[in-house]
Coordinates of C-alpha atoms in Angstrom, one line a residue:
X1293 CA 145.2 46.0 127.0
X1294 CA 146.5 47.6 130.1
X1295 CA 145.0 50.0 132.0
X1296 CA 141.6 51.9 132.3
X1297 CA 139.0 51.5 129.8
X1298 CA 135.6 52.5 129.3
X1299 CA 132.6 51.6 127.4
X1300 CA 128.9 52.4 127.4
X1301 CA 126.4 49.2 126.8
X1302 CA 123.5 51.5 126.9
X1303 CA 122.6 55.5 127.7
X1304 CA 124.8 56.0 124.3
X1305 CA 122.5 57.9 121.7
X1306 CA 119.6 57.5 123.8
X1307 CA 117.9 58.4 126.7
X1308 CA 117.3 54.9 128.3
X1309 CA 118.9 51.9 129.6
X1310 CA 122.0 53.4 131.3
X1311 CA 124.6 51.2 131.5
X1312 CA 128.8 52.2 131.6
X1313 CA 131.4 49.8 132.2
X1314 CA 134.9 50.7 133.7
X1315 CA 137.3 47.6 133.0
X1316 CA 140.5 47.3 134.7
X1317 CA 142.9 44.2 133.9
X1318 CA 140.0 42.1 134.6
X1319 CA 138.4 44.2 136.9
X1320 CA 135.2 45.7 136.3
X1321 CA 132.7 48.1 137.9
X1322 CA 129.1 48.9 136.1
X1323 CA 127.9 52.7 136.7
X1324 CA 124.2 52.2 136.3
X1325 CA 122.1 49.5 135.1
X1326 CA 119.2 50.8 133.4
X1327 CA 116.3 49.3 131.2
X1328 CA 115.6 50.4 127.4
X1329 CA 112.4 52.3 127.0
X1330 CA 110.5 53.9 124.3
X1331 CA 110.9 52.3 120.9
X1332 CA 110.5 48.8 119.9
X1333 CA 114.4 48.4 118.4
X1334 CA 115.4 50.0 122.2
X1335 CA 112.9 47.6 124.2
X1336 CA 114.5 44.7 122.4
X1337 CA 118.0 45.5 123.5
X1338 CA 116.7 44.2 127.2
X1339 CA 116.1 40.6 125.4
X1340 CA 119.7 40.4 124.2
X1341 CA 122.9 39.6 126.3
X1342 CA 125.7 42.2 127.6
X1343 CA 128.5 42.1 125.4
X1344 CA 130.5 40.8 129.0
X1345 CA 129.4 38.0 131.3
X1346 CA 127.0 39.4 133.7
X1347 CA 128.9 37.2 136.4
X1348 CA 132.4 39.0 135.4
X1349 CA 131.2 42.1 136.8
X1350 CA 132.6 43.2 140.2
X1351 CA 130.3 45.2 141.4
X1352 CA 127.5 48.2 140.3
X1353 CA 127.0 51.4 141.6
X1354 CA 123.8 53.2 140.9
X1355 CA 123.8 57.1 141.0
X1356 CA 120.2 57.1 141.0
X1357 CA 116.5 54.7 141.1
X1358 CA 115.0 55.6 138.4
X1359 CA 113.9 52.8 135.9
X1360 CA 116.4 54.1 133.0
X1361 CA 119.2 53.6 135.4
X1362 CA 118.7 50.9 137.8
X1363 CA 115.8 49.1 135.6
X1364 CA 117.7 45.9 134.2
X1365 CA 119.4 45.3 137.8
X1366 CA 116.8 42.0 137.9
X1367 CA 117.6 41.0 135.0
X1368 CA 122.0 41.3 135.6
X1369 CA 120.9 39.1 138.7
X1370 CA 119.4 36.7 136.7
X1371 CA 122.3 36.7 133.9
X1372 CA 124.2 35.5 136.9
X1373 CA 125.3 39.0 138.7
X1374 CA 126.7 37.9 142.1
X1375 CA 128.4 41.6 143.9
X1376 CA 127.3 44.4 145.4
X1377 CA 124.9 46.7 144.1
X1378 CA 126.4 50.1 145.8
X1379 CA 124.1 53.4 146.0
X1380 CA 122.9 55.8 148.7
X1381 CA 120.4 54.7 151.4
X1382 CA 117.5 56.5 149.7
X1383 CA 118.5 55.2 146.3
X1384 CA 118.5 51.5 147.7
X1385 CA 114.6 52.4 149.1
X1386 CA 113.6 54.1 145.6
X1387 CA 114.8 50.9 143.7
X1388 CA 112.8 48.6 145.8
X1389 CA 109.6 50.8 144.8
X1390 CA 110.9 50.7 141.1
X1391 CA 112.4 47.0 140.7
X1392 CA 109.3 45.3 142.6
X1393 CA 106.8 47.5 140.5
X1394 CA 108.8 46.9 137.4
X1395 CA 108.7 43.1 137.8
X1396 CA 104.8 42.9 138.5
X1397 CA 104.4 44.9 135.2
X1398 CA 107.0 42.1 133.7
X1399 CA 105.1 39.2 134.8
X1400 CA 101.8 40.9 134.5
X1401 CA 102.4 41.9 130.7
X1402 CA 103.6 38.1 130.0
X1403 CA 100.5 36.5 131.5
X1404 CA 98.2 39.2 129.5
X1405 CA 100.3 37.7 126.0
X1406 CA 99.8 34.2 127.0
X1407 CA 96.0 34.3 127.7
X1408 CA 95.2 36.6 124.3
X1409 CA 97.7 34.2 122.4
X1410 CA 99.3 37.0 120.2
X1411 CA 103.4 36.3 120.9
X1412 CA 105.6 35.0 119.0
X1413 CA 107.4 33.0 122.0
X1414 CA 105.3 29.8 123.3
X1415 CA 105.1 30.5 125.9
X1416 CA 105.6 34.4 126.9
X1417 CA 107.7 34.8 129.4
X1418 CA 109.2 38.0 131.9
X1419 CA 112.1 39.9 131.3
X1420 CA 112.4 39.2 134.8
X1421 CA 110.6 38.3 137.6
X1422 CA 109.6 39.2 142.1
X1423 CA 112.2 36.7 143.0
X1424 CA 114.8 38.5 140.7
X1425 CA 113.8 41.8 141.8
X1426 CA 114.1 40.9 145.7
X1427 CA 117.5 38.8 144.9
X1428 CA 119.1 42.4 143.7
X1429 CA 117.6 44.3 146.5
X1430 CA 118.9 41.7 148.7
X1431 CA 122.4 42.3 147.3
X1432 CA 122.7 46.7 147.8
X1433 CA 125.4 48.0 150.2
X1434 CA 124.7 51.8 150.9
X1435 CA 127.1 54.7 151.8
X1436 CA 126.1 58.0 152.9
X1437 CA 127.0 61.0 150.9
X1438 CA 130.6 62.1 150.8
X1439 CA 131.8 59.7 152.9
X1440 CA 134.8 57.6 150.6
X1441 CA 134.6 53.9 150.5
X1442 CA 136.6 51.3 148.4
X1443 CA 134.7 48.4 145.9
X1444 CA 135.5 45.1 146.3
X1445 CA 138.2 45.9 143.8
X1446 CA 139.8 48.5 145.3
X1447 CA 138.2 51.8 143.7
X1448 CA 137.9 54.1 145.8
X1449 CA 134.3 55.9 145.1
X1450 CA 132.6 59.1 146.9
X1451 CA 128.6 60.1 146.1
X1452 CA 127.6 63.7 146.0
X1453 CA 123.9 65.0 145.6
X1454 CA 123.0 65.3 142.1
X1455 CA 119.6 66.8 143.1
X1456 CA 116.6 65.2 140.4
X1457 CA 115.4 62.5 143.3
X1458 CA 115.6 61.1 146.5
X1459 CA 119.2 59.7 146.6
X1460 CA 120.2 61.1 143.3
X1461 CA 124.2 60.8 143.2
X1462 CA 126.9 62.0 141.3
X1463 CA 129.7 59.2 141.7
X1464 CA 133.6 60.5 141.7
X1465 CA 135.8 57.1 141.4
X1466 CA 139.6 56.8 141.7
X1467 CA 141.0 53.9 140.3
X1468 CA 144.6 53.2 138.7
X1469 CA 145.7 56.9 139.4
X1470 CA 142.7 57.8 137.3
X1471 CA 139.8 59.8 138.3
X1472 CA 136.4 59.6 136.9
X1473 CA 133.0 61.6 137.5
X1474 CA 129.7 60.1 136.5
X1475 CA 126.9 63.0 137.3
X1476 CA 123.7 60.4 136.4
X1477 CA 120.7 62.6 136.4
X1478 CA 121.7 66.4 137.5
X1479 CA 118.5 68.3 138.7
X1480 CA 117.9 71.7 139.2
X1481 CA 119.1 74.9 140.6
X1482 CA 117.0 76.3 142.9
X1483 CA 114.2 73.9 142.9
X1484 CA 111.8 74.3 145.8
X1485 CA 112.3 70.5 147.1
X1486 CA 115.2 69.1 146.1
X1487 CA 118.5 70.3 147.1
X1488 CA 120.9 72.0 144.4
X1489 CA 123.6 69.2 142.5
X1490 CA 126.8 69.6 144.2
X1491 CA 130.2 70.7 142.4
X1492 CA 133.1 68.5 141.8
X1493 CA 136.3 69.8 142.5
X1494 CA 138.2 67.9 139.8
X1495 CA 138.6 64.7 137.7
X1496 CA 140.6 63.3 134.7
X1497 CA 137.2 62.3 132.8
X1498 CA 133.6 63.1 133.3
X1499 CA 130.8 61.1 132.0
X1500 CA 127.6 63.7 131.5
X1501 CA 124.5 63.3 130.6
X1502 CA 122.9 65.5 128.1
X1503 CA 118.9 64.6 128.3
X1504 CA 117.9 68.6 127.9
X1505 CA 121.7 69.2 126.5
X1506 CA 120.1 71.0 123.7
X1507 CA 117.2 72.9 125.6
X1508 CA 116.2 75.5 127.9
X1509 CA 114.0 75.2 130.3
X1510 CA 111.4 77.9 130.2
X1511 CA 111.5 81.6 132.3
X1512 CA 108.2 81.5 133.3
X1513 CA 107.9 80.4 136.8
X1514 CA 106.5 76.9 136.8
X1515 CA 104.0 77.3 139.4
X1516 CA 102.6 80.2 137.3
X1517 CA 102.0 78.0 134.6
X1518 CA 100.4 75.1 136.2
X1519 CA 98.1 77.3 137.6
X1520 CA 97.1 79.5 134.2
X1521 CA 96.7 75.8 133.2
X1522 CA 94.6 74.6 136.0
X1523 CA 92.3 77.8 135.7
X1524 CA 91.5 77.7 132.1
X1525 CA 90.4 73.8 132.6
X1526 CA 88.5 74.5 135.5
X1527 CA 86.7 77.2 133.5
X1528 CA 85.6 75.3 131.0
X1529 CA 84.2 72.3 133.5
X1530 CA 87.4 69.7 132.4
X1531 CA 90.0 67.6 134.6
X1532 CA 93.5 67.9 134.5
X1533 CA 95.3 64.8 133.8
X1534 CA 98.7 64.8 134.6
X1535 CA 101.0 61.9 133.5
X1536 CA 103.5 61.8 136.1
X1537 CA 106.8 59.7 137.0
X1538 CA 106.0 58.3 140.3
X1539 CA 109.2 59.3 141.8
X1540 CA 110.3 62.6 142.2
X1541 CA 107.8 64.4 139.6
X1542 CA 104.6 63.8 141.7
X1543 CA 105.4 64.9 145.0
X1544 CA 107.0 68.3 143.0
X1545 CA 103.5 68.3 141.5
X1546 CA 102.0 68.0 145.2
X1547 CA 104.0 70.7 146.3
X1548 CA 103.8 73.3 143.8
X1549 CA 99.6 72.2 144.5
X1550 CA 100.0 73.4 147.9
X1551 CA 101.5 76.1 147.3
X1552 CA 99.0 77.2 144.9
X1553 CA 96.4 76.2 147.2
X1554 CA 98.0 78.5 150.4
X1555 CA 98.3 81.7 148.1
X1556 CA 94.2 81.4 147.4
X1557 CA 95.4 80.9 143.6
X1558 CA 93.7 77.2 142.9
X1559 CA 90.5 76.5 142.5
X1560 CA 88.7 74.3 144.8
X1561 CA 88.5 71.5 142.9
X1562 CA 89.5 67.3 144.2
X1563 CA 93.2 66.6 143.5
X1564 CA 93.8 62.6 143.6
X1565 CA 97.3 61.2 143.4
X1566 CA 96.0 57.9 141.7
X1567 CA 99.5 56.3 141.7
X1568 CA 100.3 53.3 144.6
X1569 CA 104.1 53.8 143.7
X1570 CA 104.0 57.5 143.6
X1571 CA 101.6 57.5 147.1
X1572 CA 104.4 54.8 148.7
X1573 CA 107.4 57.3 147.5
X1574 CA 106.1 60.3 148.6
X1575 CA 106.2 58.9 152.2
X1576 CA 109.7 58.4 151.8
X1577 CA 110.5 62.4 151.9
X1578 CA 109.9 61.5 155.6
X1579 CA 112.0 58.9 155.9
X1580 CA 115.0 60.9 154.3
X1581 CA 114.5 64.5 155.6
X1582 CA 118.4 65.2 154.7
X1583 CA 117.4 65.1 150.6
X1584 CA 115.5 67.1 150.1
X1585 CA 114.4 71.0 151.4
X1586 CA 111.0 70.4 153.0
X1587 CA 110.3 70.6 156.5
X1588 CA 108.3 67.5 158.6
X1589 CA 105.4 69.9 158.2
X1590 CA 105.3 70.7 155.3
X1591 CA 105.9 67.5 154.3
X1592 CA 102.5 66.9 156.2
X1593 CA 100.9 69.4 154.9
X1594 CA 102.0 68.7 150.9
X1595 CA 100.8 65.1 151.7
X1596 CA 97.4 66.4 152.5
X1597 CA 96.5 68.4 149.5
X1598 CA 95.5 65.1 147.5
X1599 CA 92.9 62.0 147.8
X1600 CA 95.2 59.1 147.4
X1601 CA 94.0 56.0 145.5
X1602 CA 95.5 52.9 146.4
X1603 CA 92.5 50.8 144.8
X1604 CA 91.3 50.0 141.4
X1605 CA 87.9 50.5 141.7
X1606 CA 88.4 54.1 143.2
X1607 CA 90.5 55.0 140.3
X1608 CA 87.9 53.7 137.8
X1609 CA 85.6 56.2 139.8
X1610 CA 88.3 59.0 139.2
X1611 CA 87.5 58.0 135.6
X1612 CA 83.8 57.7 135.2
X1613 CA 83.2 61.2 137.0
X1614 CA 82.9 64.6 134.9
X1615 CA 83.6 66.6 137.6
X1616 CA 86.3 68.9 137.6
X1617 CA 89.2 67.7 139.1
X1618 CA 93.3 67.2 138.8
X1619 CA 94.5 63.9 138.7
X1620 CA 98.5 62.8 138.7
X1621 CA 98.6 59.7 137.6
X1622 CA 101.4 57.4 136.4
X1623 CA 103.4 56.3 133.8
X1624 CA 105.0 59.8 133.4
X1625 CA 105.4 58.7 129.5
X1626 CA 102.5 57.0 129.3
X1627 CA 103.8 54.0 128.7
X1628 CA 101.7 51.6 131.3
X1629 CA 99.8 51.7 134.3
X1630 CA 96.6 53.5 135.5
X1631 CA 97.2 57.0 134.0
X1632 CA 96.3 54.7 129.8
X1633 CA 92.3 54.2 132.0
X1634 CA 92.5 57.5 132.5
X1635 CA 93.4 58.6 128.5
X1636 CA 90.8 56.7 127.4
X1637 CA 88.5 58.2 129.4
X1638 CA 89.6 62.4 129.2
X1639 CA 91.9 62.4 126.3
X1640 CA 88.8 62.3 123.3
X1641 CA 86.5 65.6 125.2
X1642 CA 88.2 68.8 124.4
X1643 CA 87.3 69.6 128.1
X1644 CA 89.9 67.9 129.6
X1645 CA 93.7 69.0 129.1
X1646 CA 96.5 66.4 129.5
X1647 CA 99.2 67.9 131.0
X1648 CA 103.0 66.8 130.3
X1649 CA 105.1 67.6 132.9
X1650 CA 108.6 66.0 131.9
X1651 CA 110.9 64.2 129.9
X1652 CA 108.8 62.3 126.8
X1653 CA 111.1 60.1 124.9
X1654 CA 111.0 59.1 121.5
X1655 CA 108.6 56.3 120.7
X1656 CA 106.7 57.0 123.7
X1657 CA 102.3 58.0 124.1
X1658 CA 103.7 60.9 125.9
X1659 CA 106.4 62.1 122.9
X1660 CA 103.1 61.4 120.4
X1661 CA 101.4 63.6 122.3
X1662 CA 104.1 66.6 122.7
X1663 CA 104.1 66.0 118.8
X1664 CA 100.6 66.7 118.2
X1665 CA 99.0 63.3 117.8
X1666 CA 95.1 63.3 117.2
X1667 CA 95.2 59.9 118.2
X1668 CA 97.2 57.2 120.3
X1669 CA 97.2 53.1 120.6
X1670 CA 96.1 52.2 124.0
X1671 CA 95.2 48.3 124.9
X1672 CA 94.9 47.9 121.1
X1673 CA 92.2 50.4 120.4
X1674 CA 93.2 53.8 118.8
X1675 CA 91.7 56.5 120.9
X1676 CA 90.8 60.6 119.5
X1677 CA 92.7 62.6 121.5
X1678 CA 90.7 66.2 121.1
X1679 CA 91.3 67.3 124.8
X1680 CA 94.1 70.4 125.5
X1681 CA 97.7 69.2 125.4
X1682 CA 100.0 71.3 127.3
X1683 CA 103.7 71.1 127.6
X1684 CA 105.1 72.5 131.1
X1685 CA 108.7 71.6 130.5
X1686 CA 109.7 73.9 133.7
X1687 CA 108.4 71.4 136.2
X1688 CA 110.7 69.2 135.2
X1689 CA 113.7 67.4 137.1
X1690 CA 116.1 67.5 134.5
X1691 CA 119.0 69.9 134.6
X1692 CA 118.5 72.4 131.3
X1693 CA 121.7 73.0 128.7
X1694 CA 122.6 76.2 130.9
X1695 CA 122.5 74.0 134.0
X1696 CA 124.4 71.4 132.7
X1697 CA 126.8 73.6 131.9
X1698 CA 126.9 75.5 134.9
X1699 CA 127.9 71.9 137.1
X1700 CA 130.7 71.5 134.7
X1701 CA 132.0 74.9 135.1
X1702 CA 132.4 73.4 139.0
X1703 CA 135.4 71.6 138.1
X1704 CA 138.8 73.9 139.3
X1705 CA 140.4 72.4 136.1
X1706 CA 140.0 71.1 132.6
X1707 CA 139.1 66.9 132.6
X1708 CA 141.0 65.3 129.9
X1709 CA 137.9 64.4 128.0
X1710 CA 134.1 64.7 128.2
X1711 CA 131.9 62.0 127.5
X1712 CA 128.2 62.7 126.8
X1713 CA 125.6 60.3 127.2
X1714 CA 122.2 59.7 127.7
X1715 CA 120.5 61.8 125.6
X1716 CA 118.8 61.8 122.3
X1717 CA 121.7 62.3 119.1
X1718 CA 120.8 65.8 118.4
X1719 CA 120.8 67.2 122.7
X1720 CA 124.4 65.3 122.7
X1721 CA 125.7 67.0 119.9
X1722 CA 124.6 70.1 120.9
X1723 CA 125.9 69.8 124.4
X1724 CA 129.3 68.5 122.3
X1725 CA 129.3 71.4 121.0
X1726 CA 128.7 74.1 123.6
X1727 CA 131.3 72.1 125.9
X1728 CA 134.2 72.8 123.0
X1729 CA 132.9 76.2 122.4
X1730 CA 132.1 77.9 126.0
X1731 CA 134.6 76.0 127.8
X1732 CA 137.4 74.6 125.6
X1733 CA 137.2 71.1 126.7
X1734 CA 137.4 68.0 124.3
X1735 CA 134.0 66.6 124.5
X1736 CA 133.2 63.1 122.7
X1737 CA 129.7 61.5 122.4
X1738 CA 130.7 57.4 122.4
X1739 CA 128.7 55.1 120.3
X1740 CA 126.8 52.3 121.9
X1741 CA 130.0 49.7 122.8
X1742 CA 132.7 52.2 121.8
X1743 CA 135.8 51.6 123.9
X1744 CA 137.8 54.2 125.3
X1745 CA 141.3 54.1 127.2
X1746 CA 141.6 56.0 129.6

């Protein structure tokens, strides 16, 4: 079939594994490469093949590092992915936090299944592996932001800040008198670190995502919240746990700290960021001042306010203490790493609150615990969880409904068609909806493989 097409292998009906493919006679260019998280019928979609030869695809561009959009990068490579992998210069130095991380945790996880014996494959092995990981980051190309440059076959592509992290892009693509916008993650307005998304002047289709497409974030000043939270802990001689993406959500967190901490409205307890991958990214607000809003002092200064914990014994120490204290601590889902130690040791004394400062996804410890769980499954034990559970949605990264909205309204004309992704079945349908109502726009939201000519 002639002309442009599009089809999305993953981000459809879910907010994981990101993955939209733009074919042209042959051609084809991949907009994200993400990894399925959350439930066990998503996380099984990473075993099975694309529905086109890895080594048919021309060339990716990423509009963003985190793991739901550039996660299954490794494993393309792998499949037999030889082109670029296009993004910003801060996107390419996020992904080699994520995709080396990622690929311990891959090889890490298969070794633990081998020596207990429990799976069903003889033996275990890794999604992917280091030498993967390094083999994609060998392969990026980076442009700066709205500078135009042409793919290997011939789009012509421009980024634009999308706010939500370090390098976070929106990607405008002409190709075969066609325009497309893919926004990836939008942050927010008016955030105190990260810059606000840019507008887009125009385009024929726009792929959106719709993560909080059915939600507002809440009024309440964030930083007011976070500290009513840290009080009443303190109070009552408890830690604050805070599960935290390692990228972009702890160094908020660190800010927002500081602040507190200059206006006399914190209380003096430790703050540890317990997170090597979160203690690694934070330095890179140094290495790309342009990204973000915060001075090289205050970038100092925000960098000072925590203990950081590169070792394992000292974070086992963050664990065995009673003291009052705050500790960020990834997986921001609680899905993996050092923050499940630090559950098991705060989550069953009523003490203690767990604080959730973002996104939780279905299937998830942290979505369990937004949902009221008294108890959660962590290294095969089922652990009480009497401690507070608070919700801070406003700290998070994520552009609301209204703000989604409000980048659309950006474009001087009416696209031909909306496509909403990423984002749970009932935030896509309500963003569907809002789309067709407040701004008169056809608005679709594709089915996992559906193709669309454009």
């Amino acid at each position: 079939m002639a002309g442009l097409r599009l089809t999305s292998l993953g981000g459809a009906g879910t907010v994981t594994g990101s993955k939209h493919l733009l074919e042209r006679d042959g051609d084809r260019i991949l907009i994200d490469c993400g990894l399925f998280q959350g439930q066990k019928n998503l996380r099984e979609l990473n075993w099975k093949p694309l529905p086109v030869e890895a080594s048919s695809i021309d060339a990716v561009i990423l509009t963003h590092a985190h793991l739901d959009y550039c996660g299954y990068l490794p494993r393309l490579v792998r499949e037999g992915f030889t082109g670029p992998i296009i993004s910003t210069k801060a996107t390419r130095d996020v992904a080699e936090l994520i995709l080396k991380d990622s690929a311990w945790l891959q090889e890490q996880d298969a070794a633990f299944l081998n020596r207990i014996k429990k799976s069903k494959h003889s033996p275990a092995l890794p999604l992917y592996d280091s030498r993967d990981a390094q083999r994609a980051l060998d392969a990026f190309i980076t442009y700066p932001f709205d500078q135009p440059f042409e793919t290997p076959n011939g789009a012509t592509v421009r980024f634009r800040r999308a706010g939500h992290i370090l390098g976070a892009a929106t990607v405008d693509i002409r190709w075969d008198t066609r325009r497309i916008v893919f926004s990836g993650d939008l942050g927010r307005y008016d955030d105190p670190v990260m810059i606000d998304p840019e507008p887009v002047p125009e385009a024929d289709y726009v792929v959106i995502e719709s993560t909080y497409g059915d939600r507002l974030h809440q009024t309440t000043r964030a930083v007011d919240a976070l500290a009513d939270v840290v009080e009443r802990t303190s109070r009552r001689g408890g830690t604050v746990l805070i599960p935290s993406f390692a990228v972009g959500r702890a160094q908020t967190l660190l800010y927002y700290l500081w602040s507190l901490r200059q206006s006399g409205r914190l209380p003096q307890v430790p703050m540890y960021l317990d997170s090597p991958m979160a203690i690694n990214a934070s330095d890179l607000l140094h290495a790309h001042p342009d990204d973000h809003r915060l001075d090289p002092q205050t970038c100092d200064a925000v960098g000072r306010i925590a203990t950081y914990t590169r070792d394992p014994e000292d974070s086992k120490r963050i664990s065995r203490s009673s003291a009052p204290k705050i500790v960020i601590s990834a997986s921001g889902m609680a899905t993996g790493g050092r923050i499940l130690h630090h559950l098991k040791a705060f989550g069953p004394d009523r003490r203690h609150t767990i604080l959730l400062a973002g996104y939780q996804a279905a299937g998830t410890r942290g979505r369990a615990l937004l949902e009221g769980a008294q108890e959660i499954k962590i290294h095969g034990d089922w652990i009480p969880i009497t401690a507070e559970v608070a919700n801070l949605p406003g700290l998070s990264a994520h552009a609301d409904a209204d703000e989604l909205l409000r980048w659309l309204s950006g474009f001087r004309r009416a696209p031909e068609k909306v496509f909403i992704v990423h984002g749970e079945p009932q935030a896509a349908e309500t963003l569907r909806t809002r789309v067709d109502r407040e701004l008169a726009w056809e608005a679709v939201v594709p089915r996992q493989n559906q193709v669309f000519q454009l």
